[in-house]
Coordinates of C-alpha atoms and ligand atoms in Angstrom, one line a residue:
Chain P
X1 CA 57.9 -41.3 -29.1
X2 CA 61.6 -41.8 -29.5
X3 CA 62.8 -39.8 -27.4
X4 CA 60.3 -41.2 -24.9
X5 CA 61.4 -44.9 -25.2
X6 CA 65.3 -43.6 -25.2
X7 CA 64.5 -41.7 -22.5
X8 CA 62.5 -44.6 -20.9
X9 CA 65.6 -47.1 -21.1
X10 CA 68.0 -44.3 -19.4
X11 CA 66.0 -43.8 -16.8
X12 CA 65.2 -47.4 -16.2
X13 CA 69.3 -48.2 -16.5
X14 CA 70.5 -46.9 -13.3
X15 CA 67.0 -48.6 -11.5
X16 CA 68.5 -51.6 -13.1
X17 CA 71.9 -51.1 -11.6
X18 CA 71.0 -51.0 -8.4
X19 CA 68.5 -53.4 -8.5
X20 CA 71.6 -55.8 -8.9
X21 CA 73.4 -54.1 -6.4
X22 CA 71.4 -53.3 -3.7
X23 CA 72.7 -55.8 -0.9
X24 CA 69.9 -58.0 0.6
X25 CA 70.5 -59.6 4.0
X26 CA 70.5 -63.8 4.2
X27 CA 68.5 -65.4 7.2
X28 CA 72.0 -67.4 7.9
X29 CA 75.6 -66.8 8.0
X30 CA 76.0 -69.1 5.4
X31 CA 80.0 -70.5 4.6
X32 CA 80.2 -71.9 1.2
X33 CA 84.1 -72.4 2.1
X34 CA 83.2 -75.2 4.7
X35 CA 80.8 -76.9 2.3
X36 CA 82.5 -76.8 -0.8
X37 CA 86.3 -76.4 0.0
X38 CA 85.4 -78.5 3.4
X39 CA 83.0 -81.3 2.4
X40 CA 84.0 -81.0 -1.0
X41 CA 80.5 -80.7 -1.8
X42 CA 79.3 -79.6 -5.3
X43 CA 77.4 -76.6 -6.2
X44 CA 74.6 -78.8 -7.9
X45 CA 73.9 -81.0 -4.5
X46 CA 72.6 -77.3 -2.9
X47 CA 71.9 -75.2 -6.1
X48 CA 69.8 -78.3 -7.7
X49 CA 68.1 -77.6 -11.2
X50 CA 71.4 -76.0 -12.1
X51 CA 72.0 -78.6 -14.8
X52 CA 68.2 -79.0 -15.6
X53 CA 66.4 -75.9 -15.5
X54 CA 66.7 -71.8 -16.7
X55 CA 67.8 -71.2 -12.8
X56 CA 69.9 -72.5 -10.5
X57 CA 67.4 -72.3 -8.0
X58 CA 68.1 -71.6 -4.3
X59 CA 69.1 -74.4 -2.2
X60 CA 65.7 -75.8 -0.4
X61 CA 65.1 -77.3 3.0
X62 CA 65.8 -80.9 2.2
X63 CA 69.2 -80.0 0.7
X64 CA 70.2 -78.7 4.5
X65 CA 68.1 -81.9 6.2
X66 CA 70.6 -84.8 5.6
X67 CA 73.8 -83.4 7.3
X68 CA 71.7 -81.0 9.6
X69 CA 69.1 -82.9 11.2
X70 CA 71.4 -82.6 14.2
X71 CA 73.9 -79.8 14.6
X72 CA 77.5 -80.4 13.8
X73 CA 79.0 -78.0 15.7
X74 CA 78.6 -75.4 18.2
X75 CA 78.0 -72.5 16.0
X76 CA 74.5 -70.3 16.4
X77 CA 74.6 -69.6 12.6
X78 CA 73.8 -73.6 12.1
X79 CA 71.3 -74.0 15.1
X80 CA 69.1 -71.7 12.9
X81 CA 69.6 -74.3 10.1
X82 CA 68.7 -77.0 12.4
X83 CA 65.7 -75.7 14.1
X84 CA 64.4 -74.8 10.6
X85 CA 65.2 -78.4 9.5
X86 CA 63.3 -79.7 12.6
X87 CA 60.4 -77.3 12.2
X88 CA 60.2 -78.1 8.6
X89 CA 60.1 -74.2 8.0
X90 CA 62.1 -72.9 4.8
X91 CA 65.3 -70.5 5.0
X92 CA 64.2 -67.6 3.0
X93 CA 67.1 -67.4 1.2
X94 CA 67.1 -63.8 -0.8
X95 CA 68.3 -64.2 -4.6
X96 CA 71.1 -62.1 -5.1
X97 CA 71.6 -62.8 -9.3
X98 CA 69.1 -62.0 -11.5
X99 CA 69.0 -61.0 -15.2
X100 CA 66.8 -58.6 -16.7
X101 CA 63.0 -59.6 -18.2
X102 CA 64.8 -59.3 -21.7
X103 CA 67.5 -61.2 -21.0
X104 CA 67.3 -65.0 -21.2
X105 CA 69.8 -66.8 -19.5
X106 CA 69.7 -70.7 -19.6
X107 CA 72.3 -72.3 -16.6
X108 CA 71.4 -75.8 -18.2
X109 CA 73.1 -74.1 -21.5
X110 CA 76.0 -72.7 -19.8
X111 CA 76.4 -75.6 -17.5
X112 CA 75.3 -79.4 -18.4
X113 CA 75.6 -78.2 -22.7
X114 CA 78.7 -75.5 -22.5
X115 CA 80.2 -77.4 -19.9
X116 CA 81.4 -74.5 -18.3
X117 CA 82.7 -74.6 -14.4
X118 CA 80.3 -72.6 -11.8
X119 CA 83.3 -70.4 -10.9
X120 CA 83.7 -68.7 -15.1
X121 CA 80.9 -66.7 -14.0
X122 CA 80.3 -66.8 -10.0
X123 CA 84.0 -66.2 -8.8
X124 CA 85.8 -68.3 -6.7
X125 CA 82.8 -69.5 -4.9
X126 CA 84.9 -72.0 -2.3
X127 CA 86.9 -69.4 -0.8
X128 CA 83.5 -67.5 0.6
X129 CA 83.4 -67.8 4.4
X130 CA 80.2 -65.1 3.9
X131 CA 76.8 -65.4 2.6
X132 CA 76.5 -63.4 -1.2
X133 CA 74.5 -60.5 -0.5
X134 CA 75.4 -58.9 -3.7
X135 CA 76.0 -60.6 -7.2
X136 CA 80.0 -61.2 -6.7
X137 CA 81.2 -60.0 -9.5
X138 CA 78.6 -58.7 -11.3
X139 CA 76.9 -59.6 -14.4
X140 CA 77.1 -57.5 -17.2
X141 CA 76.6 -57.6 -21.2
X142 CA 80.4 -57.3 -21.8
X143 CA 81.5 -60.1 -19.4
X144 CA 78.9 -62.4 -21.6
X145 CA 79.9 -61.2 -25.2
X146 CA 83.7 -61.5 -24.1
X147 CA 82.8 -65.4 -22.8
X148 CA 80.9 -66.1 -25.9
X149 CA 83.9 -64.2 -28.7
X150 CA 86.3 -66.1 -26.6
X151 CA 84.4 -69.7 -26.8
X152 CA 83.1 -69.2 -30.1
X153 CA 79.8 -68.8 -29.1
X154 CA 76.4 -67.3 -30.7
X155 CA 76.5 -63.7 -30.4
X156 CA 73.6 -63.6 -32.4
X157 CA 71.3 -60.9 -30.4
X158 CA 68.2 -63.4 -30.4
X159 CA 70.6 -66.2 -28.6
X160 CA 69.9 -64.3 -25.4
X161 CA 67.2 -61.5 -26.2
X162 CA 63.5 -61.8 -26.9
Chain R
X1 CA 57.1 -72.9 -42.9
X2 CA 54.2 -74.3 -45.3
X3 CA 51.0 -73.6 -45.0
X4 CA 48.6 -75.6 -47.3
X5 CA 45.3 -73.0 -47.9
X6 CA 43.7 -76.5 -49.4
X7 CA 43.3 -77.4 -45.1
X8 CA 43.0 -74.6 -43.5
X9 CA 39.4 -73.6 -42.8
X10 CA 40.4 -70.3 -41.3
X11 CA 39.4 -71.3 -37.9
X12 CA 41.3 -69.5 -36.5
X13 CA 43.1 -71.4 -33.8
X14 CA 46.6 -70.5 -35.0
X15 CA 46.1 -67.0 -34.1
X16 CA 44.7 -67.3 -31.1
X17 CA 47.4 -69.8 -29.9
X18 CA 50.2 -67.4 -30.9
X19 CA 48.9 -64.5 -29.0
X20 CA 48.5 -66.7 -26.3
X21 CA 52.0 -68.3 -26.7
X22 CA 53.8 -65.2 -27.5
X23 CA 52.1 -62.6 -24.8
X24 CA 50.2 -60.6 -26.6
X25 CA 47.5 -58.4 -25.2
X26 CA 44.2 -58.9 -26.4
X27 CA 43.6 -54.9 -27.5
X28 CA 41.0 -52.9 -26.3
X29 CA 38.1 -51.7 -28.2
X30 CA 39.2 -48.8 -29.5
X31 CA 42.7 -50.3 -30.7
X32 CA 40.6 -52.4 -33.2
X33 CA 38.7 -49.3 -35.3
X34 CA 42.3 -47.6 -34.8
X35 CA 44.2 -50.9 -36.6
X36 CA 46.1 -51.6 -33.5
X37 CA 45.5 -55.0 -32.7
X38 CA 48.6 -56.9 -32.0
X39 CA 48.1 -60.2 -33.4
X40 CA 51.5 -61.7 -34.9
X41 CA 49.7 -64.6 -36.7
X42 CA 46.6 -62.8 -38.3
X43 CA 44.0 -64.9 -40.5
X44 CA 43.5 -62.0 -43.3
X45 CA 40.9 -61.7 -46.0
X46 CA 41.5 -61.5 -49.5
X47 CA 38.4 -61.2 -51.5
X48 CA 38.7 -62.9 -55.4
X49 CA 36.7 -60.5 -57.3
X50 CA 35.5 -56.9 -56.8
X51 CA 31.8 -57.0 -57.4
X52 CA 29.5 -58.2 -54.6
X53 CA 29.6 -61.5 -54.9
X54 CA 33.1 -61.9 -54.5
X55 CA 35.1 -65.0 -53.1
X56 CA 36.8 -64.1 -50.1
X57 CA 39.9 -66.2 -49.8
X58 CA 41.5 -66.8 -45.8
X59 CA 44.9 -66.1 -45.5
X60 CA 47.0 -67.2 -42.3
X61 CA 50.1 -64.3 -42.0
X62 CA 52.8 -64.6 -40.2
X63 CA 55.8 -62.6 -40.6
X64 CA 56.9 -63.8 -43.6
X65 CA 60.7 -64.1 -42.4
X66 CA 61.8 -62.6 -45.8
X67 CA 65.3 -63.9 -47.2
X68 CA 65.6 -60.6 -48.9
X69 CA 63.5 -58.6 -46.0
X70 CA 63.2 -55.2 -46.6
X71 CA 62.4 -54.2 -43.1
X72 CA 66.2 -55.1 -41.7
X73 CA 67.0 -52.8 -44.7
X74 CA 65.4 -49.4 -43.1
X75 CA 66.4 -50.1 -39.1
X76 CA 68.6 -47.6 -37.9
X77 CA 69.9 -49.5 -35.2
X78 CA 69.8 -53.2 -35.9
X79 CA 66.7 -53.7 -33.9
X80 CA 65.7 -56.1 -36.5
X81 CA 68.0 -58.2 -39.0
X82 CA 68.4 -61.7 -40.8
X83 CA 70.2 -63.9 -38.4
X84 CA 73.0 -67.2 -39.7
X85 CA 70.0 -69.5 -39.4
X86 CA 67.8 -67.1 -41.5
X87 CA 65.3 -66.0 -39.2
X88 CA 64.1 -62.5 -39.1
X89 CA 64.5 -61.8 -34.9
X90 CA 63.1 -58.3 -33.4
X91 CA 65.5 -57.1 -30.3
X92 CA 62.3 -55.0 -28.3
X93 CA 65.4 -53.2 -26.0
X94 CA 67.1 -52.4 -29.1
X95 CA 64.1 -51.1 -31.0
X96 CA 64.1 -47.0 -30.5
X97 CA 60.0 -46.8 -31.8
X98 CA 61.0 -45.4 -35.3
X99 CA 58.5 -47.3 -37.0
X100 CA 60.8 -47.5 -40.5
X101 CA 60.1 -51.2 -40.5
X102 CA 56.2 -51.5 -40.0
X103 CA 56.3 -49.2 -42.9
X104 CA 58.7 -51.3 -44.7
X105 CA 56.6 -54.6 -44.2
X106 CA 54.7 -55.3 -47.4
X107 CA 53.2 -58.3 -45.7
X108 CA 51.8 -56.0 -42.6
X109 CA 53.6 -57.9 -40.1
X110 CA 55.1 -55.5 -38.3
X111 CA 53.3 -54.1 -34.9
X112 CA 53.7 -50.8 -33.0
X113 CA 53.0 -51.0 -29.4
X114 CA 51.0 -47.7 -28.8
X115 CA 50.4 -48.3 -25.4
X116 CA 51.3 -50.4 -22.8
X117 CA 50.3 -53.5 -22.6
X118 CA 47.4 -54.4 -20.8
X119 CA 45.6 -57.9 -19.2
X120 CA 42.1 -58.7 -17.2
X121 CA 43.9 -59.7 -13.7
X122 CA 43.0 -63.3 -14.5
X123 CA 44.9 -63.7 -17.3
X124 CA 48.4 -62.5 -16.3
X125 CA 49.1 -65.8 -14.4
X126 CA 48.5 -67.0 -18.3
X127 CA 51.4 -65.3 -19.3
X128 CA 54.1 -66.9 -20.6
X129 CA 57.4 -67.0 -18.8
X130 CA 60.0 -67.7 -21.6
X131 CA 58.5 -64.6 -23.6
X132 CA 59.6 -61.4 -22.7
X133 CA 56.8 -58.3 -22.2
X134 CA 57.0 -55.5 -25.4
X135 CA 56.5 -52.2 -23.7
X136 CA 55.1 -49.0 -25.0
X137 CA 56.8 -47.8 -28.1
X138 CA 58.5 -50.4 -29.6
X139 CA 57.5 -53.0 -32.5
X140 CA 57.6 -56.2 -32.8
X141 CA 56.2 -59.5 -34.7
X142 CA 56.6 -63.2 -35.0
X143 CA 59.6 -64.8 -34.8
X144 CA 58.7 -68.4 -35.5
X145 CA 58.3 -69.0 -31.4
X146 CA 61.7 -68.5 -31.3
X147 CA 62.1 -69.3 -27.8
X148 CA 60.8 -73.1 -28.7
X149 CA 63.4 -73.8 -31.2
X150 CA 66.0 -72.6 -28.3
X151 CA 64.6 -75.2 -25.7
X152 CA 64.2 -77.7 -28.4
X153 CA 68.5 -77.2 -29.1
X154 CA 69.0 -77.1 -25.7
X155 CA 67.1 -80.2 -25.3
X156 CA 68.9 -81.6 -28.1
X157 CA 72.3 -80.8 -27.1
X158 CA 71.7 -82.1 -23.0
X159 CA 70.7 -85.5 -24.7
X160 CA 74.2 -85.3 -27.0
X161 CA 72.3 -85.8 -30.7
X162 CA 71.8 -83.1 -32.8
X163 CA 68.3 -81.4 -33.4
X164 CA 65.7 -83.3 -35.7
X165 CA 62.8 -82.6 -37.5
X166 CA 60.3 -82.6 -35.8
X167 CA 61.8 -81.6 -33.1
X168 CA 60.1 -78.5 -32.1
X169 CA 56.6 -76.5 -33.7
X170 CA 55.5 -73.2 -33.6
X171 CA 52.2 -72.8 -31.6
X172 CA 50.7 -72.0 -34.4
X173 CA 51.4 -75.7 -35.7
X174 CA 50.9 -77.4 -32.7
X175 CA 47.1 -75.3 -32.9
X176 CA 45.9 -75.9 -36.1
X177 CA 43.4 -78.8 -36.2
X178 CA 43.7 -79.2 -40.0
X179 CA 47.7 -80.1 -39.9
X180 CA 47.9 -77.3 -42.3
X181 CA 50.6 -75.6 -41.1
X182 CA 54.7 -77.4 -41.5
X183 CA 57.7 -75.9 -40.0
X184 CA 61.5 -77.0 -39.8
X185 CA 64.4 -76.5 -41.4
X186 CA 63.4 -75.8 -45.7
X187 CA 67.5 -75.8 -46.4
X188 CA 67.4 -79.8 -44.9
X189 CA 65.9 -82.0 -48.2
X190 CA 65.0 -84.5 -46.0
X191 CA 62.7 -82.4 -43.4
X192 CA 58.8 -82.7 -43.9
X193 CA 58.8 -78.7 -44.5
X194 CA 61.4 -79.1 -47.7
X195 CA 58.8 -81.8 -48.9
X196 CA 56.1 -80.2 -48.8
X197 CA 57.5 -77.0 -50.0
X198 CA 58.0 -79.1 -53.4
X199 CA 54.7 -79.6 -53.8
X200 CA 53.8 -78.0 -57.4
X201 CA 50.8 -76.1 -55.5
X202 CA 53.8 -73.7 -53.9
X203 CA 53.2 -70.0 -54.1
X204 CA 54.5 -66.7 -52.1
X205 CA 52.6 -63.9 -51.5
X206 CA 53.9 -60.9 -53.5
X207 CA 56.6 -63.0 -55.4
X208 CA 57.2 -60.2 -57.4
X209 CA 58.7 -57.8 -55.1
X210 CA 61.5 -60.2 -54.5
X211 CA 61.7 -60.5 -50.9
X212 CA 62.0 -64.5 -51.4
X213 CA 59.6 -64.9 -48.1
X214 CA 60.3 -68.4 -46.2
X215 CA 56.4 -68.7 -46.0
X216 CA 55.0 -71.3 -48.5
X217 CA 51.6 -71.0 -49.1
X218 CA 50.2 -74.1 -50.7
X219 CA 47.3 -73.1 -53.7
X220 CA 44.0 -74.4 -53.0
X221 CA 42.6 -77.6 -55.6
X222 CA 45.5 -77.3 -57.8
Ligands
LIG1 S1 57.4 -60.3 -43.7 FE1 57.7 -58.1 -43.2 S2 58.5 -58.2 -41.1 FE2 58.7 -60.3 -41.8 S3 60.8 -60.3 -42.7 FE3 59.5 -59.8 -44.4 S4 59.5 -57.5 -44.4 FE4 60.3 -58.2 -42.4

């Protein structure tokens, strides 16, 4: 039986990896330089239950509708962002971060109660010009118990595993 | 956590609303002959006497989050231990399936998962998001809904106060339709839980192992 369950977590480890770094393809081009650097937009106006919620959730329809009910400019990326705004048809955005089921990661925590900027974790976010298709740069267990040493954080296993 | 035996009518409820809460499969028919039923909060028999006509007492069991617990004392890998807040957490991806600590348990809290876990198709939308799935081959028990007491911080600490009593109960709690059941914090004199842990009816179960269990059981008709 032991040797069964370590054997089960090895071979599910490498699954795991590239299950975080497989790169998915986004329905638009999106540039989060132009909206954030740009419009100085912030990440919460897209990326809305950031402060409220587990996830930062993807940005929906109606975060796109006020600016794009009309294209901007010329480019073909955007006329897909407007004709899906007109047609009242989602952008299937494809998650690209996810934690394992084991893993419980609260962005409300990190964000509206730790107070911590969206870049600690995401990278410098406003200098994208391309859509993530991977997590940039990856999560892993030692970038979280360095944060947490560092900040003076729990690193009391049941802070983040159940 | 208090738990006054003079209310409870061993209805039941609590256990059902922790296997509910906490994902736990319902076990098939031949886990029950074979002892392994998951159920984290269990409503146990005791019988008073020996002969025929004997008493038979109901006994909510939870894990009894042991300030002394001997079960952190046999895990080989730190799969289970007694956290700053005094909690006894199980890490499922850090358990390795030895079974030291179901052995360890004098309270029987501790479960195996012998196989993997398993739902009618109706009930998986049921399934509770904020509690992680035990897989084959490791154990695991109650951990005073752990997850609520993290929301109920996090909740807490959005609005800028500090946590209250009150602030949070166990499913079990929230269940019971006799208010038998207390939870907060016992080291806090002011909480509801360190009252009622005064009472004079306070007993543990096996006091004299001295594990110091964080479960008080009130006596009935004292
Ligand atoms: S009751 Fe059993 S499982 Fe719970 S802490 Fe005590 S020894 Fe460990």
């Amino acid at each position: 039986m032991m040797s069964q369950t370590v054997g089960r977590i090895m071979l599910a480890l490498p699954l795991f990896l590239q299950a975080c770094s497989r790169p998915v393809s986004q329905p638009v081009a999106y540039n989060h330089k132009v909206h954030v650097a740009g419009e100085e937009m912030e990440c919460k106006e897209c990326h809305a239950r950031v402060e409220i919620g587990f996830q930062a959730t993807l940005p929906e329809l109606s975060a796109c509708e006020d600016c794009h009910l009309e294209a901007q400019g010329e480019g073909p990326e955007e006329a897909k962002v407007v004709q899906a705004v007109n047609d009242a048809e989602p952008i299937g955005w494809e998650r690209v971060y996810a934690v394992p089921d084991h893993v419980f990661f609260s962005h409300r925590r990190h964000v509206k109660v730790g107070e911590i900027d969206c870049v600690e974790c995401h990278g410098e976010v406003r200098d994208r010009t391309h859509p993530f298709t991977v997590a940039t740069p990856p999560i892993s267990m030692s970038r979280c118990i360095n944060c947490h040493r560092a900040k003076n954080a729990s690193t009391d296993c049941a802070a983040c595993h159940r | 956590m208090v738990i006054d035996l003079d209310r409870c009518t061993a209805c039941g409820a609590c256990a059902v609303a922790c296997a509910q809460e906490n994902n736990a499969p319902f076990g098939s028919p031949t886990d029950s002959p074979e002892t392994r039923v998951i159920r984290w909060m269990e409503v146990l028999r005791a019988a008073q006497d020996g002969n025929h006509n004997a008493t038979v007492r109901m006994i909510p069991m939870p894990c009894q989050h042991c300030e002394h617990p001997p079960c952190t004392k046999v895990c080989p890998v730190y799969a289970t231990y007694r956290n700053p807040e005094g909690l006894v957490p199980q890490i499922y991806y850090r358990c390795i399936g030895c079974r030291y600590c179901v052995n360890a348990c004098p309270y029987t809290c501790k479960y195996f998962n012998w196989t993997e876990p398993e739902w009618p198709e109706t009930s998986v939308r049921g399934l509770n998001p904020d509690v992680s799935i035990r897989h084959k081959g490791v154990t695991e028990k109650c951990n005073f809904c752990m997850h609520r007491l993290q929301r109920a911080k996090d909740d807490a600490a959005a609005e800028g106060r500090a946590i209250q009593d009150g602030d949070y109960r166990t499913a079990c709690q929230q269940a019971c339709p006799a208010k038998a059941i207390t939870f907060g914090n016992l080291d806090d004199p002011s909480t509801q839980v360190a009252r009622a842990a005064e009472s004079p009816r306070t007993t543990h179960l096996l006091e004299d192992l001295g594990t110091e269990p964080k479960v008080y059981y009130l006596r009935e008709g004292a």
